[in-house]
């Protein structure tokens, strides 16, 4: 059980407080972007390319302009006049807002139609006639790397190939030596497919430019409103928009998962049109546009290798990655990290030698590479290490749980330096796996498996014991476009002892309105119910880098605790004044200060706050407010031990996930109910790529499953009944010992599922399956082995 | 040519003029300004737009407004009075059945019919019963729990613990 220091009335850390934000959603009174209607608002729709690679010979807008209600059609040539036809990506590459001559992927924006109604805009879009000269696209990233591949980015002067960047880390020579001398080497190619965040709300905005005051209010689905404001100021500064005249408002967001971090062309076009017309412009993308053009994730081709001893000791790992970025590098990574935090791929195991390298390449596919519920490529990293570890166990005939137990970094060895340079803050991997094995009944399952195998039945047990790296990040290394990745909290306590707190982050369903209030309640003893939380409005919230990569609790959550502690220091001074004792004679007990040895002499936090406005000591500033910008000293390293049991039908290849136990360690828990909810949701987003989801392109660059009819987001039927639990090793450097949890389950679960499936098929010599593992793939593999 | 239709929306009769091609969901959201009904897709796949049409749960993005002529519509705004939660809404709140809340109104409308047809469903029946509604956030465990809670409450039997089953 989780120990709580506060009462239920106060609901500080550890209480499963029911969420404060729920009521408005349950009544249908959330404020999502498409709910916003402004007087005189225009609607925008976007004509898109049917081809993956083509020259634009002509765009004929005359018919579109005749459609009743259509007021304008905007093309790349129009934006070019204002030098707004290109924009920078987060990775300092460039991306077309609208093309002037060439389209680079199917569904790319070609022209925007502005009209007085949603339907008129759509009619206008259908009437835009574009003449294309179709070219042969480059779709396969390996072919794109060939010396004779056509160069795609001809807009970049002097560019002679499709290579974007090379990255490497670790000790190459030492790794080679260990591999050369090793008793056992295993090697596996694996593909982590292109997938999509598919939040149920798509992306959209209302750009509202006020010509008289030269002021832009940008309502948009963004996870990082402040960063967006700065980006707009940087990109549109030359047309006279400066940062104090820009307000970005991120309303309620219907799921983000990283897909609402980037700046998509639609946002920029809407701003441009509002700027030119002086009218509010709404753009809401369709689901199909969202799937086909925005925010893909993953798409890593990995070769993983592991060297070890016959006795099962891991000695070194080596990873080689080819990253397909589509036509531009629009990944959402901290600037210095081309491959995000992929270098966490050495995993939870105690060895000191590793080498990793990666190359990125342009193809005729949509740009992206967002951190989909993932701290920047950690999902890819965890998949690689957890799969290759299982391959190793299989190779030497050792139980994968035993092999992991043997190799885990020991609890007492933290802080621990990884072969790629990370300092893991804390963990107890043995305890986590032990708990998961007990919860699922591991030994009994292995016995059952032996019996089943005798009868020719396919049953598999798969494990994933992963280490995450979240909470970007320490400002010495982490920035986005130069802005350091701190985050912020501002707390104002009103005279009657009720508070409002504002943050630089932005919830998209994580429950910040509840959890941040609980952190402050823990520190100040003011009931969480009396603490109002606000995020998402750059005019009122302190600057912050936003919510993604499980960074809110590690950064803004820490800022809340530190700001609250500043207030507690002030409270002590006021209490000393009111009680006429020295500050040192006061003892803090949740919600009040009392005099040492005389507990009846006390002042509650509410009395103290009231005094801060009505009777504060002379010389002290009145009021009760504090702000903190928190720059984390290190990242946090949540971990998990997941075990999955599958049964496979030999005749059809159908896979049934019988059980799935997830034991997570996210440090101190703020709200167990919310943590558990995050884990459930993340697990379903883990089974999705493991068994169902992949964006598939044919060789002409046509997307084959660009709608929710054929892109298989799991329903309640595909989603197993998740079993969850936890161990707690607090982060030693975080003010409340928390680590962040949102993405752990998405990151950690796919390899557990695949390992279980491969384990089931292993008696037939099957050693690997690429995700998504579908019944057809299983059936085919069994057929090849002559089993069906 | 626009059509005039008569619909009863959350108990109130309305006479509206709509284009024949107007989707019911757009009528609800844009003409009636009932924005609790959401749009999550363009292929009738997600269920975010689910409402009750003459008591049957339907995806309002898949029906033309003119097809609702003479019928009665219930949306999320019409299932309880503000400030109060009905047993299904309460089930969601008590069991953390929502994260971002975008799928929630559609889910609740679907579940309203589900529990009318089957007041005491099994977990399996609930999962199949809501399989036309996608939720990207919750992983469904707690939605199932919310339905079980509502079912118990509506039948007057004690509800199960709403504490998280964190081992
Ligand atoms: S919006 Fe109606 S089913 Fe998706
Ligand atoms: S709560 Fe976000 S989609 Fe269901």
PDB file of C-alpha atoms in Angstrom, chain A residues 390-574:
ATOM      1  CA  UNK A 390      15.590 -12.876 -25.495  1.00  0.00           C
ATOM      2  CA  UNK A 391      17.416 -14.072 -28.608  1.00  0.00           C
ATOM      3  CA  UNK A 392      20.489 -14.531 -26.432  1.00  0.00           C
ATOM      4  CA  UNK A 393      18.546 -16.503 -23.800  1.00  0.00           C
ATOM      5  CA  UNK A 394      17.106 -18.711 -26.528  1.00  0.00           C
ATOM      6  CA  UNK A 395      20.524 -19.233 -28.090  1.00  0.00           C
ATOM      7  CA  UNK A 396      22.120 -20.505 -24.888  1.00  0.00           C
ATOM      8  CA  UNK A 397      18.982 -22.311 -23.723  1.00  0.00           C
ATOM      9  CA  UNK A 398      18.524 -20.285 -20.573  1.00  0.00           C
ATOM     10  CA  UNK A 399      15.228 -19.179 -19.083  1.00  0.00           C
ATOM     11  CA  UNK A 400      14.784 -15.486 -20.047  1.00  0.00           C
ATOM     12  CA  UNK A 401      13.741 -14.513 -16.518  1.00  0.00           C
ATOM     13  CA  UNK A 402      16.798 -16.161 -15.007  1.00  0.00           C
ATOM     14  CA  UNK A 403      19.023 -14.559 -17.603  1.00  0.00           C
ATOM     15  CA  UNK A 404      17.651 -11.135 -16.768  1.00  0.00           C
ATOM     16  CA  UNK A 405      17.981 -11.673 -13.018  1.00  0.00           C
ATOM     17  CA  UNK A 406      21.590 -12.661 -13.596  1.00  0.00           C
ATOM     18  CA  UNK A 407      22.402  -9.524 -15.577  1.00  0.00           C
ATOM     19  CA  UNK A 408      20.398  -6.801 -13.823  1.00  0.00           C
ATOM     20  CA  UNK A 409      22.172  -3.804 -12.396  1.00  0.00           C
ATOM     21  CA  UNK A 410      21.977  -4.288  -8.643  1.00  0.00           C
ATOM     22  CA  UNK A 411      19.933  -1.994  -6.440  1.00  0.00           C
ATOM     23  CA  UNK A 412      23.006  -1.001  -4.471  1.00  0.00           C
ATOM     24  CA  UNK A 413      24.952  -0.067  -7.597  1.00  0.00           C
ATOM     25  CA  UNK A 414      22.854   3.042  -8.303  1.00  0.00           C
ATOM     26  CA  UNK A 415      23.604   5.728  -9.350  1.00  0.00           C
ATOM     27  CA  UNK A 416      24.966   3.675 -12.203  1.00  0.00           C
ATOM     28  CA  UNK A 417      26.798   4.858 -15.279  1.00  0.00           C
ATOM     29  CA  UNK A 418      25.683   3.238 -18.503  1.00  0.00           C
ATOM     30  CA  UNK A 419      28.113   2.342 -21.309  1.00  0.00           C
ATOM     31  CA  UNK A 420      26.714   5.273 -23.294  1.00  0.00           C
ATOM     32  CA  UNK A 421      27.156   7.744 -20.473  1.00  0.00           C
ATOM     33  CA  UNK A 422      23.769   8.045 -18.745  1.00  0.00           C
ATOM     34  CA  UNK A 423      23.674   8.115 -14.949  1.00  0.00           C
ATOM     35  CA  UNK A 424      20.711   5.933 -13.965  1.00  0.00           C
ATOM     36  CA  UNK A 425      19.335   7.518 -10.794  1.00  0.00           C
ATOM     37  CA  UNK A 426      17.760   4.564  -8.990  1.00  0.00           C
ATOM     38  CA  UNK A 427      16.017   1.264  -9.474  1.00  0.00           C
ATOM     39  CA  UNK A 428      15.357  -2.162  -8.078  1.00  0.00           C
ATOM     40  CA  UNK A 429      15.042  -4.371 -11.117  1.00  0.00           C
ATOM     41  CA  UNK A 430      15.238  -7.645  -9.206  1.00  0.00           C
ATOM     42  CA  UNK A 431      12.303  -6.642  -6.999  1.00  0.00           C
ATOM     43  CA  UNK A 432      10.238  -5.607 -10.015  1.00  0.00           C
ATOM     44  CA  UNK A 433      10.731  -8.829 -11.947  1.00  0.00           C
ATOM     45  CA  UNK A 434      10.250 -10.945  -8.839  1.00  0.00           C
ATOM     46  CA  UNK A 435       6.955  -9.233  -8.166  1.00  0.00           C
ATOM     47  CA  UNK A 436       5.806  -9.668 -11.764  1.00  0.00           C
ATOM     48  CA  UNK A 437       6.778 -13.369 -11.730  1.00  0.00           C
ATOM     49  CA  UNK A 438       4.860 -13.943  -8.519  1.00  0.00           C
ATOM     50  CA  UNK A 439       1.823 -12.023  -9.732  1.00  0.00           C
ATOM     51  CA  UNK A 440       1.566 -14.038 -12.911  1.00  0.00           C
ATOM     52  CA  UNK A 441       2.670 -17.371 -11.416  1.00  0.00           C
ATOM     53  CA  UNK A 442       5.683 -17.721 -13.652  1.00  0.00           C
ATOM     54  CA  UNK A 443       6.917 -21.150 -12.556  1.00  0.00           C
ATOM     55  CA  UNK A 444       3.472 -22.717 -12.893  1.00  0.00           C
ATOM     56  CA  UNK A 445       3.114 -21.194 -16.340  1.00  0.00           C
ATOM     57  CA  UNK A 446       6.407 -22.694 -17.471  1.00  0.00           C
ATOM     58  CA  UNK A 447       5.218 -26.097 -16.261  1.00  0.00           C
ATOM     59  CA  UNK A 448       1.936 -25.665 -18.081  1.00  0.00           C
ATOM     60  CA  UNK A 449       3.876 -24.722 -21.194  1.00  0.00           C
ATOM     61  CA  UNK A 450       5.842 -27.984 -21.081  1.00  0.00           C
ATOM     62  CA  UNK A 451       2.589 -29.949 -20.910  1.00  0.00           C
ATOM     63  CA  UNK A 452       1.066 -27.933 -23.729  1.00  0.00           C
ATOM     64  CA  UNK A 453       4.086 -28.418 -25.930  1.00  0.00           C
ATOM     65  CA  UNK A 454       3.838 -32.162 -25.477  1.00  0.00           C
ATOM     66  CA  UNK A 455       0.347 -31.904 -26.946  1.00  0.00           C
ATOM     67  CA  UNK A 456       1.582 -29.676 -29.755  1.00  0.00           C
ATOM     68  CA  UNK A 457      -0.215 -26.599 -28.426  1.00  0.00           C
ATOM     69  CA  UNK A 458       1.325 -23.159 -28.780  1.00  0.00           C
ATOM     70  CA  UNK A 459       1.690 -21.175 -25.600  1.00  0.00           C
ATOM     71  CA  UNK A 460       4.288 -18.482 -24.973  1.00  0.00           C
ATOM     72  CA  UNK A 461       5.532 -16.405 -22.071  1.00  0.00           C
ATOM     73  CA  UNK A 462       7.343 -13.164 -22.794  1.00  0.00           C
ATOM     74  CA  UNK A 463       9.221 -10.768 -20.578  1.00  0.00           C
ATOM     75  CA  UNK A 464      10.336  -7.201 -20.934  1.00  0.00           C
ATOM     76  CA  UNK A 465      12.361  -5.560 -18.183  1.00  0.00           C
ATOM     77  CA  UNK A 466      13.027  -2.091 -19.409  1.00  0.00           C
ATOM     78  CA  UNK A 467      14.658   1.078 -18.214  1.00  0.00           C
ATOM     79  CA  UNK A 468      13.178   4.356 -19.331  1.00  0.00           C
ATOM     80  CA  UNK A 469      14.800   7.755 -19.464  1.00  0.00           C
ATOM     81  CA  UNK A 470      12.462  10.694 -19.067  1.00  0.00           C
ATOM     82  CA  UNK A 471      12.071  14.220 -17.792  1.00  0.00           C
ATOM     83  CA  UNK A 472      14.056  16.132 -20.380  1.00  0.00           C
ATOM     84  CA  UNK A 473      16.004  17.718 -19.278  1.00  0.00           C
ATOM     85  CA  UNK A 474      19.036  19.235 -17.679  1.00  0.00           C
ATOM     86  CA  UNK A 475      19.569  22.517 -19.484  1.00  0.00           C
ATOM     87  CA  UNK A 476      23.229  21.916 -20.121  1.00  0.00           C
ATOM     88  CA  UNK A 477      22.318  19.284 -22.712  1.00  0.00           C
ATOM     89  CA  UNK A 478      18.646  19.710 -23.502  1.00  0.00           C
ATOM     90  CA  UNK A 479      17.040  22.411 -25.592  1.00  0.00           C
ATOM     91  CA  UNK A 480      14.505  22.792 -28.336  1.00  0.00           C
ATOM     92  CA  UNK A 481      15.533  25.362 -30.921  1.00  0.00           C
ATOM     93  CA  UNK A 482      17.869  26.777 -28.312  1.00  0.00           C
ATOM     94  CA  UNK A 483      15.252  27.098 -25.563  1.00  0.00           C
ATOM     95  CA  UNK A 484      16.344  25.141 -22.527  1.00  0.00           C
ATOM     96  CA  UNK A 485      14.065  22.354 -21.395  1.00  0.00           C
ATOM     97  CA  UNK A 486      13.213  23.590 -17.909  1.00  0.00           C
ATOM     98  CA  UNK A 487       9.632  23.875 -16.776  1.00  0.00           C
ATOM     99  CA  UNK A 488       7.752  26.125 -14.470  1.00  0.00           C
ATOM    100  CA  UNK A 489       5.095  26.608 -11.813  1.00  0.00           C
ATOM    101  CA  UNK A 490       3.542  29.713 -10.358  1.00  0.00           C
ATOM    102  CA  UNK A 491       1.418  29.478  -7.217  1.00  0.00           C
ATOM    103  CA  UNK A 492      -0.829  32.236  -5.929  1.00  0.00           C
ATOM    104  CA  UNK A 493      -2.643  31.692  -2.672  1.00  0.00           C
ATOM    105  CA  UNK A 494      -5.629  33.962  -2.137  1.00  0.00           C
ATOM    106  CA  UNK A 495      -6.365  35.627   1.242  1.00  0.00           C
ATOM    107  CA  UNK A 496      -8.933  32.983   2.151  1.00  0.00           C
ATOM    108  CA  UNK A 497      -6.392  30.227   1.712  1.00  0.00           C
ATOM    109  CA  UNK A 498      -7.504  28.939  -1.676  1.00  0.00           C
ATOM    110  CA  UNK A 499      -5.032  28.867  -4.533  1.00  0.00           C
ATOM    111  CA  UNK A 500      -4.514  29.020  -8.244  1.00  0.00           C
ATOM    112  CA  UNK A 501      -1.403  27.550  -9.807  1.00  0.00           C
ATOM    113  CA  UNK A 502      -0.242  27.894 -13.379  1.00  0.00           C
ATOM    114  CA  UNK A 503       2.210  25.801 -15.355  1.00  0.00           C
ATOM    115  CA  UNK A 504       4.244  25.819 -18.541  1.00  0.00           C
ATOM    116  CA  UNK A 505       3.088  22.310 -19.361  1.00  0.00           C
ATOM    117  CA  UNK A 506      -0.195  21.225 -20.950  1.00  0.00           C
ATOM    118  CA  UNK A 507      -2.299  18.207 -20.027  1.00  0.00           C
ATOM    119  CA  UNK A 508      -3.879  16.216 -22.831  1.00  0.00           C
ATOM    120  CA  UNK A 509      -5.666  13.835 -20.505  1.00  0.00           C
ATOM    121  CA  UNK A 510      -2.933  13.092 -17.963  1.00  0.00           C
ATOM    122  CA  UNK A 511      -4.900  14.709 -15.157  1.00  0.00           C
ATOM    123  CA  UNK A 512      -2.627  17.631 -14.288  1.00  0.00           C
ATOM    124  CA  UNK A 513      -5.515  19.571 -12.751  1.00  0.00           C
ATOM    125  CA  UNK A 514      -5.581  16.897 -10.081  1.00  0.00           C
ATOM    126  CA  UNK A 515      -1.975  15.746  -9.693  1.00  0.00           C
ATOM    127  CA  UNK A 516      -0.367  19.201  -9.570  1.00  0.00           C
ATOM    128  CA  UNK A 517      -2.945  20.208  -6.968  1.00  0.00           C
ATOM    129  CA  UNK A 518      -1.972  17.134  -4.949  1.00  0.00           C
ATOM    130  CA  UNK A 519       1.718  18.043  -5.047  1.00  0.00           C
ATOM    131  CA  UNK A 520       0.964  21.529  -3.734  1.00  0.00           C
ATOM    132  CA  UNK A 521      -1.458  20.100  -1.172  1.00  0.00           C
ATOM    133  CA  UNK A 522       1.293  17.795   0.066  1.00  0.00           C
ATOM    134  CA  UNK A 523       3.715  20.668   0.496  1.00  0.00           C
ATOM    135  CA  UNK A 524       1.371  23.330   1.896  1.00  0.00           C
ATOM    136  CA  UNK A 525      -1.473  21.402   3.489  1.00  0.00           C
ATOM    137  CA  UNK A 526      -4.078  23.317   1.499  1.00  0.00           C
ATOM    138  CA  UNK A 527      -6.728  20.820   0.315  1.00  0.00           C
ATOM    139  CA  UNK A 528      -6.121  19.820  -3.300  1.00  0.00           C
ATOM    140  CA  UNK A 529      -9.801  20.518  -3.915  1.00  0.00           C
ATOM    141  CA  UNK A 530      -9.095  24.195  -3.201  1.00  0.00           C
ATOM    142  CA  UNK A 531      -6.235  24.489  -5.647  1.00  0.00           C
ATOM    143  CA  UNK A 532      -7.206  25.463  -9.161  1.00  0.00           C
ATOM    144  CA  UNK A 533      -4.743  24.460 -11.876  1.00  0.00           C
ATOM    145  CA  UNK A 534      -4.377  26.314 -15.163  1.00  0.00           C
ATOM    146  CA  UNK A 535      -2.252  25.569 -18.190  1.00  0.00           C
ATOM    147  CA  UNK A 536      -2.156  26.347 -21.848  1.00  0.00           C
ATOM    148  CA  UNK A 537      -2.557  30.128 -22.066  1.00  0.00           C
ATOM    149  CA  UNK A 538       0.746  31.858 -22.776  1.00  0.00           C
ATOM    150  CA  UNK A 539      -0.630  35.182 -21.543  1.00  0.00           C
ATOM    151  CA  UNK A 540      -1.096  33.866 -18.037  1.00  0.00           C
ATOM    152  CA  UNK A 541       1.052  30.760 -17.537  1.00  0.00           C
ATOM    153  CA  UNK A 542       4.774  30.981 -16.822  1.00  0.00           C
ATOM    154  CA  UNK A 543       7.060  29.932 -19.678  1.00  0.00           C
ATOM    155  CA  UNK A 544       7.629  26.231 -20.088  1.00  0.00           C
ATOM    156  CA  UNK A 545       8.440  23.698 -22.745  1.00  0.00           C
ATOM    157  CA  UNK A 546       5.233  21.704 -22.533  1.00  0.00           C
ATOM    158  CA  UNK A 547       4.027  18.188 -21.956  1.00  0.00           C
ATOM    159  CA  UNK A 548       5.532  15.240 -23.801  1.00  0.00           C
ATOM    160  CA  UNK A 549       8.143  12.567 -23.114  1.00  0.00           C
ATOM    161  CA  UNK A 550       6.766  12.025 -19.585  1.00  0.00           C
ATOM    162  CA  UNK A 551       8.390  15.275 -18.575  1.00  0.00           C
ATOM    163  CA  UNK A 552       5.592  17.053 -16.709  1.00  0.00           C
ATOM    164  CA  UNK A 553       6.014  15.405 -13.320  1.00  0.00           C
ATOM    165  CA  UNK A 554       9.828  15.368 -13.463  1.00  0.00           C
ATOM    166  CA  UNK A 555      10.025  19.066 -14.429  1.00  0.00           C
ATOM    167  CA  UNK A 556       6.832  21.070 -13.744  1.00  0.00           C
ATOM    168  CA  UNK A 557       5.842  18.742 -10.900  1.00  0.00           C
ATOM    169  CA  UNK A 558       9.220  19.463  -9.329  1.00  0.00           C
ATOM    170  CA  UNK A 559       8.728  23.184  -9.952  1.00  0.00           C
ATOM    171  CA  UNK A 560       5.395  22.990  -8.105  1.00  0.00           C
ATOM    172  CA  UNK A 561       7.028  21.367  -5.097  1.00  0.00           C
ATOM    173  CA  UNK A 562       9.899  23.856  -4.996  1.00  0.00           C
ATOM    174  CA  UNK A 563       7.600  26.868  -5.418  1.00  0.00           C
ATOM    175  CA  UNK A 564       5.396  25.516  -2.623  1.00  0.00           C
ATOM    176  CA  UNK A 565       8.440  25.113  -0.408  1.00  0.00           C
ATOM    177  CA  UNK A 566       9.355  28.743  -1.015  1.00  0.00           C
ATOM    178  CA  UNK A 567       5.884  29.593   0.251  1.00  0.00           C
ATOM    179  CA  UNK A 568       6.339  27.378   3.261  1.00  0.00           C
ATOM    180  CA  UNK A 569       9.499  29.301   4.110  1.00  0.00           C
ATOM    181  CA  UNK A 570       7.513  32.498   3.955  1.00  0.00           C
ATOM    182  CA  UNK A 571       4.761  30.913   6.029  1.00  0.00           C
ATOM    183  CA  UNK A 572       7.294  30.053   8.713  1.00  0.00           C
ATOM    184  CA  UNK A 573       8.365  33.689   8.958  1.00  0.00           C
ATOM    185  CA  UNK A 574       4.778  34.863   9.234  1.00  0.00           C
TER     186      UNK A 574
END
